Short mmCIF file of C-alpha atoms and ligand atoms in Angstrom, two decimals:
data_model
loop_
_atom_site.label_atom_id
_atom_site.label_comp_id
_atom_site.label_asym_id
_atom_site.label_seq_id
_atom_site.Cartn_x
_atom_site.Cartn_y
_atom_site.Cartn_z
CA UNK A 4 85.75 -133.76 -79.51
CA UNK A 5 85.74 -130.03 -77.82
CA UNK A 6 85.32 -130.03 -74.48
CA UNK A 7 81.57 -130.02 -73.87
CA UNK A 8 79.76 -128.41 -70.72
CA UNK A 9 76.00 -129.18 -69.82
CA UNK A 10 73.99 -126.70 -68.27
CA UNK A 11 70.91 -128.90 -68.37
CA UNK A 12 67.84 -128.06 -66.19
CA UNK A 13 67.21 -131.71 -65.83
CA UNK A 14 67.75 -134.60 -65.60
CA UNK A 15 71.51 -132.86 -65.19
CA UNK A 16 75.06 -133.46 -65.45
CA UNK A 17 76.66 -136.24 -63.08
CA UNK A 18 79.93 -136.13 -61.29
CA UNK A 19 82.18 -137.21 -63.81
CA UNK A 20 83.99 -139.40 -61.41
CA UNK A 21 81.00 -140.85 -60.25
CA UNK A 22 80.06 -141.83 -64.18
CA UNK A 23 83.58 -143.11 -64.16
CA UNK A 24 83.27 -146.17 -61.27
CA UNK A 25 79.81 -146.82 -62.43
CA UNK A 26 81.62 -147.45 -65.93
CA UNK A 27 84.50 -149.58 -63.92
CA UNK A 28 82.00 -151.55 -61.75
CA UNK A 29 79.32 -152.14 -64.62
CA UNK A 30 79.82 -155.58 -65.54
CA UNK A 31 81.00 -156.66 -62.46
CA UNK A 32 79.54 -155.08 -59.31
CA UNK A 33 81.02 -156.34 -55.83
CA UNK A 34 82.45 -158.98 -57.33
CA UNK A 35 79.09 -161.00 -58.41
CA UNK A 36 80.24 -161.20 -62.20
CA UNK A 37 77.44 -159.15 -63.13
CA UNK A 38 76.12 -155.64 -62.78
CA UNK A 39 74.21 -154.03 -59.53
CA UNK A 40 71.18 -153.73 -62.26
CA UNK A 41 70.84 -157.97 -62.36
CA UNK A 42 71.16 -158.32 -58.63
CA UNK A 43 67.97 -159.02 -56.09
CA UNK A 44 67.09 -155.96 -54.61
CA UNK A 45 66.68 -157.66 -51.44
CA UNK A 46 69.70 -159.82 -51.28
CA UNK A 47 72.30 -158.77 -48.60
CA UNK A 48 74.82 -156.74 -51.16
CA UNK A 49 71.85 -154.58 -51.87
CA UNK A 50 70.43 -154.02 -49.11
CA UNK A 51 73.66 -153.62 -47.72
CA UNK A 52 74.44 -150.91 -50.28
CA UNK A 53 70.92 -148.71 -49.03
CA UNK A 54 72.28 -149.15 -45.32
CA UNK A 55 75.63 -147.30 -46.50
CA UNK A 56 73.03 -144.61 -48.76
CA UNK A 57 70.90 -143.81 -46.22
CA UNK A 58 73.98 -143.53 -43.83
CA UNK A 59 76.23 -141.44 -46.20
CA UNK A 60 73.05 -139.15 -47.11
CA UNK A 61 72.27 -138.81 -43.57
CA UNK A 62 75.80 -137.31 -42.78
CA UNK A 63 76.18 -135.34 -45.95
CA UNK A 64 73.25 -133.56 -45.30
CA UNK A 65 73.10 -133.49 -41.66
CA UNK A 66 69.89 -134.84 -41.66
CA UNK A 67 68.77 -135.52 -37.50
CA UNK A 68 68.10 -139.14 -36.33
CA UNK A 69 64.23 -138.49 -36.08
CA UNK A 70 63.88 -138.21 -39.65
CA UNK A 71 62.98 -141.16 -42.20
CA UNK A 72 64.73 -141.40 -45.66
CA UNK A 73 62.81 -142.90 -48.14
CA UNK A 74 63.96 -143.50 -52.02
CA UNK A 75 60.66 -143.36 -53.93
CA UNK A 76 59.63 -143.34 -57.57
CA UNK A 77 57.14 -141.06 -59.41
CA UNK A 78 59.35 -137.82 -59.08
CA UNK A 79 58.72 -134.74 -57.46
CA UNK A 80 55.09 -134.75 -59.39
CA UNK A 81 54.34 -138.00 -57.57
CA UNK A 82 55.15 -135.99 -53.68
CA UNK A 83 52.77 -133.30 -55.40
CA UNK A 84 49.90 -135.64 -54.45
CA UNK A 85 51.39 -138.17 -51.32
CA UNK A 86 51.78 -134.61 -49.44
CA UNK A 87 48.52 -133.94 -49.14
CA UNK A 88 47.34 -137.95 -48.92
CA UNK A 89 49.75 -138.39 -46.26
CA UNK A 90 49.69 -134.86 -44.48
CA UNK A 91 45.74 -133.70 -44.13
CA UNK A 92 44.65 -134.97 -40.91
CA UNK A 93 43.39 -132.78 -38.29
CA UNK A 94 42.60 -129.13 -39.71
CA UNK A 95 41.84 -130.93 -43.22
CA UNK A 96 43.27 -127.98 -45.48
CA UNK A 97 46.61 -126.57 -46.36
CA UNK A 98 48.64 -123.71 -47.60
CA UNK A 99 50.03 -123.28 -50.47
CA UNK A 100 52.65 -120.42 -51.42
CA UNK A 101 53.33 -119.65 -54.67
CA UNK A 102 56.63 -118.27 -56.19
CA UNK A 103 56.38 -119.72 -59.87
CA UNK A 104 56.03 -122.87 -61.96
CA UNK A 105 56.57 -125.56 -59.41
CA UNK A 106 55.00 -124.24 -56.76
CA UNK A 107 51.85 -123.81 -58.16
CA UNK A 108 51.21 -127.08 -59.28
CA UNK A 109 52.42 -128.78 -56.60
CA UNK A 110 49.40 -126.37 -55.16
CA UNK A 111 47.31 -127.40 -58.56
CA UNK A 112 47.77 -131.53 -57.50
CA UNK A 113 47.10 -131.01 -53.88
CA UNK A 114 43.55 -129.61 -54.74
CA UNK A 115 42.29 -132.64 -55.99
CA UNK A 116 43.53 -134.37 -52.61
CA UNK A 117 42.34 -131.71 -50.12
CA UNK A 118 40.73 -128.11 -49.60
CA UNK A 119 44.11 -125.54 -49.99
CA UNK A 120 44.68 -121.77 -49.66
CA UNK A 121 46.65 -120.54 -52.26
CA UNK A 122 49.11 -117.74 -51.53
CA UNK A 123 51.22 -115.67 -54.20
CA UNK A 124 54.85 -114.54 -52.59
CA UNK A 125 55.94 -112.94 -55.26
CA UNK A 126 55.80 -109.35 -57.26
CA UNK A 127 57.27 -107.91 -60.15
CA UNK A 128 58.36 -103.76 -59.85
CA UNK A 129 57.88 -101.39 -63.01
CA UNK A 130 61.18 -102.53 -64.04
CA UNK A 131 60.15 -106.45 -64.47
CA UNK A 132 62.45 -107.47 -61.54
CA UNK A 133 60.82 -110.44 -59.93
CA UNK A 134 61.04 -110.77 -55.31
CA UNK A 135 59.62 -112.73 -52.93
CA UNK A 136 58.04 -110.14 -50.83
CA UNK A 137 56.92 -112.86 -47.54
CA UNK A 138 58.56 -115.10 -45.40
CA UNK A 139 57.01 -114.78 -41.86
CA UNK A 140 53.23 -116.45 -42.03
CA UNK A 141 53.50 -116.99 -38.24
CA UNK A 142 49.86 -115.29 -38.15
CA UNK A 143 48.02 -117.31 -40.39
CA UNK A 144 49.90 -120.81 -40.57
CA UNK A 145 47.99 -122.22 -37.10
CA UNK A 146 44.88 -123.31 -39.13
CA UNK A 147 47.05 -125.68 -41.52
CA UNK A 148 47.81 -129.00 -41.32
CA UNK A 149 50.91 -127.94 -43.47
CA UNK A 150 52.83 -125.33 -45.19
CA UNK A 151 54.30 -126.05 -48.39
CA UNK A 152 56.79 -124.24 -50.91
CA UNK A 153 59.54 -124.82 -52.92
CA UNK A 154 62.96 -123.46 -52.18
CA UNK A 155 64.37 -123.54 -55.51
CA UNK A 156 62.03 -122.15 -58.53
CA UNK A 157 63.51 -124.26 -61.41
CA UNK A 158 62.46 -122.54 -64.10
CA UNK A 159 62.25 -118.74 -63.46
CA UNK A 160 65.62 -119.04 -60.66
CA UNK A 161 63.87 -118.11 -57.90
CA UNK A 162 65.63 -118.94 -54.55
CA UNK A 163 63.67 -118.26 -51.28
CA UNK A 164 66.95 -118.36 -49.04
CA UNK A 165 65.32 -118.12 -45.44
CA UNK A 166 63.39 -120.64 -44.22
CA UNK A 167 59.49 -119.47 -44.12
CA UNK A 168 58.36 -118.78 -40.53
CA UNK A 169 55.32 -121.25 -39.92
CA UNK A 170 55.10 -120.88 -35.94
CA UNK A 171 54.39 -124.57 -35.11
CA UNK A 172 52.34 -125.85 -38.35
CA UNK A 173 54.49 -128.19 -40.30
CA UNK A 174 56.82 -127.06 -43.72
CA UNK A 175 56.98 -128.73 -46.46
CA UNK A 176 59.27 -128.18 -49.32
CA UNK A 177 59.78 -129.35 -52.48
CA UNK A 178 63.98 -129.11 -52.77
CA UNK A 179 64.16 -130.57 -56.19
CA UNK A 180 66.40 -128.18 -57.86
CA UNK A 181 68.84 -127.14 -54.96
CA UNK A 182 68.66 -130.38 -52.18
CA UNK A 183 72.30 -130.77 -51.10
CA UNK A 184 73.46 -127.32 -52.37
CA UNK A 185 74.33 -125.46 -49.39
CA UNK A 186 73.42 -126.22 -45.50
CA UNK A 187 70.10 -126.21 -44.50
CA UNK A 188 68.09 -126.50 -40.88
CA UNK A 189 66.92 -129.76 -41.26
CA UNK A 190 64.80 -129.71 -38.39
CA UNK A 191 62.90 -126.57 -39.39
CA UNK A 192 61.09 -129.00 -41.19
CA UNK A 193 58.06 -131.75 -41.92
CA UNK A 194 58.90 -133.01 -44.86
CA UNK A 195 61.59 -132.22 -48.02
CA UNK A 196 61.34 -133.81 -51.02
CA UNK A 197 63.42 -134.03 -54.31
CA UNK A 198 63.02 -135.67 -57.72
CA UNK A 199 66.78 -136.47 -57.82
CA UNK A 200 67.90 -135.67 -61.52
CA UNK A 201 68.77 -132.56 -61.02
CA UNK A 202 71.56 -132.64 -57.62
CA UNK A 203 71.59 -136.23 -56.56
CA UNK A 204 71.75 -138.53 -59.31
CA UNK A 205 69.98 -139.98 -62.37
CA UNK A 206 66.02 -139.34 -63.07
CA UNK A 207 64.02 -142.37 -61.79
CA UNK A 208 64.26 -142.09 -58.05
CA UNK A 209 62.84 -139.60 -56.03
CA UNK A 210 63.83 -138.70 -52.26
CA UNK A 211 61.55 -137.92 -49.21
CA UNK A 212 63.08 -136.75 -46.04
CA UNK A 213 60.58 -136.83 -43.37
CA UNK A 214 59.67 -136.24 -39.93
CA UNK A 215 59.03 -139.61 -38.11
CA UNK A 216 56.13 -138.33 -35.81
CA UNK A 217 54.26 -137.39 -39.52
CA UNK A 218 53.99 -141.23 -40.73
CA UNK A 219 51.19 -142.73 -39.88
CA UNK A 220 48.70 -140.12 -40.43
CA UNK A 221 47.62 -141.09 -44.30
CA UNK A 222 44.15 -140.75 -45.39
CA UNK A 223 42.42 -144.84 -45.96
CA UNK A 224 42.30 -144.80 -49.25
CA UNK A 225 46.35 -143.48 -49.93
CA UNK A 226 47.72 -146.15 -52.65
CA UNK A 227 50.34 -147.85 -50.71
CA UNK A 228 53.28 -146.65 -52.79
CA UNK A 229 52.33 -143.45 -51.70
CA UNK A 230 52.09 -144.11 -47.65
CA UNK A 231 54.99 -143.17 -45.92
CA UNK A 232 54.30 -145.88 -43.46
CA UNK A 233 53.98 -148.51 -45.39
CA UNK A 234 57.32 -147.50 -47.33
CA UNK A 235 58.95 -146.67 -44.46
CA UNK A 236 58.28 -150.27 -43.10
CA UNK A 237 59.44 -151.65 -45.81
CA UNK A 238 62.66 -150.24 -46.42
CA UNK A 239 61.70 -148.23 -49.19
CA UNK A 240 60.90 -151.58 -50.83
CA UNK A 241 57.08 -152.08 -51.51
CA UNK A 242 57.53 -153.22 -54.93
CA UNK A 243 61.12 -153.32 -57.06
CA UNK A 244 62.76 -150.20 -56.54
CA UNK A 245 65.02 -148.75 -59.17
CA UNK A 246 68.41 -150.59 -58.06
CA UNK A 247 70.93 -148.16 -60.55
CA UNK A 248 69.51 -145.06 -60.01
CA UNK A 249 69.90 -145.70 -56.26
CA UNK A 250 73.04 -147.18 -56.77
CA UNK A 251 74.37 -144.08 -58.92
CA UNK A 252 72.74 -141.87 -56.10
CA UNK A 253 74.75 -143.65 -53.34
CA UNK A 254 78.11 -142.93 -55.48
CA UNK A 255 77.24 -139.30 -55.44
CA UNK A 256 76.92 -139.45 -51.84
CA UNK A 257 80.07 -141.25 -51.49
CA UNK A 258 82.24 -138.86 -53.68
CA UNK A 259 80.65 -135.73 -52.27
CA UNK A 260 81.31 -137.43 -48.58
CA UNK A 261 84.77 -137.69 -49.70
CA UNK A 262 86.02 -134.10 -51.46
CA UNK A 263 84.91 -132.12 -48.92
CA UNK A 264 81.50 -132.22 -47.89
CA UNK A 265 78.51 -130.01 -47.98
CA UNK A 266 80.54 -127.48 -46.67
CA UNK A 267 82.77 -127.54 -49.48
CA UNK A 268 79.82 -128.46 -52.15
CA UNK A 269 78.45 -125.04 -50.77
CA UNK A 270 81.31 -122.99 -51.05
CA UNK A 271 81.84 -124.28 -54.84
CA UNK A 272 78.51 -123.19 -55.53
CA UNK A 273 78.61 -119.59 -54.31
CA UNK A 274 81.79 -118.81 -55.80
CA UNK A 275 80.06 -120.47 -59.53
CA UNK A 276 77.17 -118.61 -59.14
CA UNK A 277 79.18 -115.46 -57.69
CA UNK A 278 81.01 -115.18 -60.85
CA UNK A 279 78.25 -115.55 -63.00
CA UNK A 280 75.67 -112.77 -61.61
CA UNK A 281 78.61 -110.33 -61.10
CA UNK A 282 79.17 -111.13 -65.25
CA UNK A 283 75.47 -110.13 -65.92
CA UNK A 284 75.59 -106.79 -63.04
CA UNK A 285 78.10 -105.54 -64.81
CA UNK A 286 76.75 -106.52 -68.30
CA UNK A 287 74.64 -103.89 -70.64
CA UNK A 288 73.52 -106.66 -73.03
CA UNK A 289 72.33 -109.19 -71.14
CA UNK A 290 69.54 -109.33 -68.02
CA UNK A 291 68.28 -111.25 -65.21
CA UNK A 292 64.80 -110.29 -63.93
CA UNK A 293 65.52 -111.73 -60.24
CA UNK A 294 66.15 -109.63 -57.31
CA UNK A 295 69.28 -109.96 -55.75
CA UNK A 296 68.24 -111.58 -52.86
CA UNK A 297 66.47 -114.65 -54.48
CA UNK A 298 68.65 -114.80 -57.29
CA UNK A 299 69.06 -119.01 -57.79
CA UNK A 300 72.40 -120.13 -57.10
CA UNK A 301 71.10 -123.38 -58.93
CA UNK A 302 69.53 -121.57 -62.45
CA UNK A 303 70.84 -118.63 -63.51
CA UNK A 304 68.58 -117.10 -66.18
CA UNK A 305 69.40 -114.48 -68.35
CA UNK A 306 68.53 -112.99 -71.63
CA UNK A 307 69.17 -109.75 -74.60
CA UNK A 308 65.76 -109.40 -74.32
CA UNK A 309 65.83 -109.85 -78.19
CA UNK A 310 64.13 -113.44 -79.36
CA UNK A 311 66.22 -113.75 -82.42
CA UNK A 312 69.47 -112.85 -80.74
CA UNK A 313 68.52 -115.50 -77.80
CA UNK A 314 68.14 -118.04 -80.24
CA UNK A 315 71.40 -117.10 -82.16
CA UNK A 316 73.23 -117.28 -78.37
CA UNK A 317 72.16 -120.92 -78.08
CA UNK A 318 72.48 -122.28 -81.44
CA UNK A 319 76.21 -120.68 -81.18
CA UNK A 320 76.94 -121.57 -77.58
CA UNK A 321 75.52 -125.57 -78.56
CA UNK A 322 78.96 -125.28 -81.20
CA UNK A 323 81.17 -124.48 -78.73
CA UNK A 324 80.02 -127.40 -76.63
CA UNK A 325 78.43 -124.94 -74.16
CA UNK A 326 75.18 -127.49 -74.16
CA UNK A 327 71.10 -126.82 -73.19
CA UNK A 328 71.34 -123.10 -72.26
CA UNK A 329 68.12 -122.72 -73.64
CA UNK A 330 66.07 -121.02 -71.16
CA UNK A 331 62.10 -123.09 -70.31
CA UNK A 332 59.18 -122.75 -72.91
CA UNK A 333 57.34 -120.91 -70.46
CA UNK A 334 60.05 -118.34 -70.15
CA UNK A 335 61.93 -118.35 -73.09
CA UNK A 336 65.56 -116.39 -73.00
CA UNK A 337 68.69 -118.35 -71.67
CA UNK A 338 68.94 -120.55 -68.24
CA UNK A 339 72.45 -122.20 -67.17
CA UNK A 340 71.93 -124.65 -64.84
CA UNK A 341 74.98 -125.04 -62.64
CA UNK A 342 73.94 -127.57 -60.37
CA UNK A 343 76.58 -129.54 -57.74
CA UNK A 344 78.18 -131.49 -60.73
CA UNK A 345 79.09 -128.26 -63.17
CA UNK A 346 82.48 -127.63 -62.33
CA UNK A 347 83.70 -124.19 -62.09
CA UNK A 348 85.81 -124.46 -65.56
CA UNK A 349 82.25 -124.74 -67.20
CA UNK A 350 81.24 -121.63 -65.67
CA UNK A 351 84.20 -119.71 -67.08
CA UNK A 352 83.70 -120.88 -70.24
CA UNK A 353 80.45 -119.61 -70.33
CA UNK A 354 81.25 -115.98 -68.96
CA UNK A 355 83.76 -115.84 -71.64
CA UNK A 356 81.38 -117.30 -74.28
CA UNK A 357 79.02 -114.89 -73.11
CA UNK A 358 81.40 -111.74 -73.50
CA UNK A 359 82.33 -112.92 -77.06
CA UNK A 360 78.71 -112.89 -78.14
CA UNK A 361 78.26 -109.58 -76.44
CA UNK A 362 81.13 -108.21 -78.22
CA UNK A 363 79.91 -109.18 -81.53
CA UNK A 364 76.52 -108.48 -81.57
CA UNK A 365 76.27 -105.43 -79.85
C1 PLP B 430 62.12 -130.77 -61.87
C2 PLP B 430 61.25 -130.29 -60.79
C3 PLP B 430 60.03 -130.92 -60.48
C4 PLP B 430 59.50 -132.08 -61.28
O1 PLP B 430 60.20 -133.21 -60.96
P1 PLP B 430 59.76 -134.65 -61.51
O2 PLP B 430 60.69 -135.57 -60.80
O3 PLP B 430 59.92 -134.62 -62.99
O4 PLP B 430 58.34 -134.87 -61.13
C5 PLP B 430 59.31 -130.43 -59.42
N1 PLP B 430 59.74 -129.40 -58.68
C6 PLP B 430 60.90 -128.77 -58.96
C7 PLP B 430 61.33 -127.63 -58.11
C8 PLP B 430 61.68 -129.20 -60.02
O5 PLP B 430 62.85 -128.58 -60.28
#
């Protein structure tokens, strides 16, 4: 079989050494004779296993001690509404920025949950180059109970890289796509949350990283699966959690814990994402559309700006076992994810993939 790399948006490649001792430890977990998936959630191996997660995440991501971790389900589009039911106390209304996709239907959920002012960040210039034009909303954040984004635009690779200036009104940020990519000020913020297919493990399981003097605010009539309290009372544990996925997330913890760090994880990224923008700069065939300052160093998207020869790239990069380069159906073109997992091998292969196809079709 050639070699094959996945660029997948999501749910995303794993560390292979990671897939590796889940493999090993399958049918026999901890010594129980059977796997982690057919134990009791809350017998002491497991529970013993979240300590170490919630430990190991906590150091990894130099997360401070007055924050909560909480392993959820319903993804990222399940936070899209516990946000606002938790959040919306006080001032009763929220704002919303928009920089894409993601962000504006986290802000499309939230209106059925509260009243929300909607704020575009973005602009496009003559040339169809794509910015976020606002970061400081010192002036107008006071009358919110909260202040979301999302750091990481998915789809279009949009990366707001400084933290948004909210004076003293909470921030909220969907992390999805880039949580645990490079070091961030935890404390700048309320609440961060992450479906974790994409950096942190398999679909299924969904992380919320929040402030502990924000639980305990919900709205009445917040399902309890949704109320930070209640789940944070409960270990994460109202009903059955999903065991693996937690279990494969506290592997990735473990193995990033042990080859370096975020530090490292961080450097590895910039130098993968380094290599492929300064490709495309230099390129006359292919374009990104994303300023250089919020250029993703998650999702690189690119295209020729020629359907047919977009779908030609991907049918003949799928071949060479250069995998789901397809760019979204909303955007069409080409997207490589390169998420913690890709290693930098996989990103030279795709450069030189990419020069190839350049070569002969231009
Ligand atoms: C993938 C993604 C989502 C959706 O996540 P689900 O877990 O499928 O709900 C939301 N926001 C961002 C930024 C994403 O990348």
């Amino acid at each position: 079989m050639t070699q094959v790399y996945n660029f997948s948006a999501g749910p995303a490649m794993m560390p292979k050494a990671v897939l590796e001792q889940a493999q090993k430890e399958l049918l026999n977990w901890q010594n129980q004779g059977t796997s982690v998936m057919e134990v009791s959630h809350r017998g002491k191996l497991f529970m013993e296993l979240i300590t170490q997660a919630d430990k190991d995440f906590r150091e990894l991501f130099h997360i401070p001690d007055n924050y909560k971790i909480l392993f959820l389900q319903g993804g990222a589009r399940g936070q899209f509404a516990a946000i606002p039911m938790n959040l919306i106390g006080e001032k009763g209304k929220a704002l919303y920025l928009n920089s894409g996709h993601w962000s504006g239907t986290a802000a499309k959920e939230a209106r059925n949950f509260c009243e929300i002012d909607e704020l575009s960040i973005i602009e496009t210039d003559a040339n169809g180059v794509i910015s976020v034009n606002r970061t400081d909303f010192s002036n107008i954040a006071e009358q919110y109970d909260y202040v979301h984004y999302c750091t990481n635009e998915t789809i279009s690779g949009v990366e707001i890289k400084e933290i948004p200036n909210v004076g003293n009104t909470v921030l909220v940020a969907d992390m999805s796509s880039n949580i645990l990519s490079s070091k961030i000020d935890i404390s700048k913020f309320g609440v961060i949350y992450a479906g974790a297919q994409k950096n942190l493990g398999p679909a299924g399981i969904t992380i919320v990283i929040v402030r502990e003097d924000l639980i305990g605010k919900a709205r009445k009539d917040t399902p309890s699966i949704w109320n930070y309290e209640v789940q944070a009372n409960a270990d994460s544990m109202i009903n059955t959690p999903p065991t693996f996925a937690w279990y494969l997330c506290s592997l990735v913890f473990k193995h990033l814990l042990t080859t370096g760090g975020l530090e490292a994880v961080e450097q590895r990224n910039l130098s993968k994402a380094q290599r492929l923008y300064d490709y495309l700069n230099q390129s006359t065939f292919y374009r990104n559309y994303i300023a250089e300052q919020n250029r993703s160093v998650m999702n690189v998207t690119f295209t020729t700006d020629n359907d047919e020869l977009n779908a030609k790239f991907v049918a003949e990069a799928t071949a060479c076992g250069l995998q789901a380069l397809k760019g979204h159906k909303v955007l069409g073109g080409m997207r490589a994810s390169i998420y913690n997992a890709m290693p930098i091998e996989g990103v030279d292969a795709l450069i030189a993939f990419m020069d190839k196809f350049a070569k002969e079709n231009s």
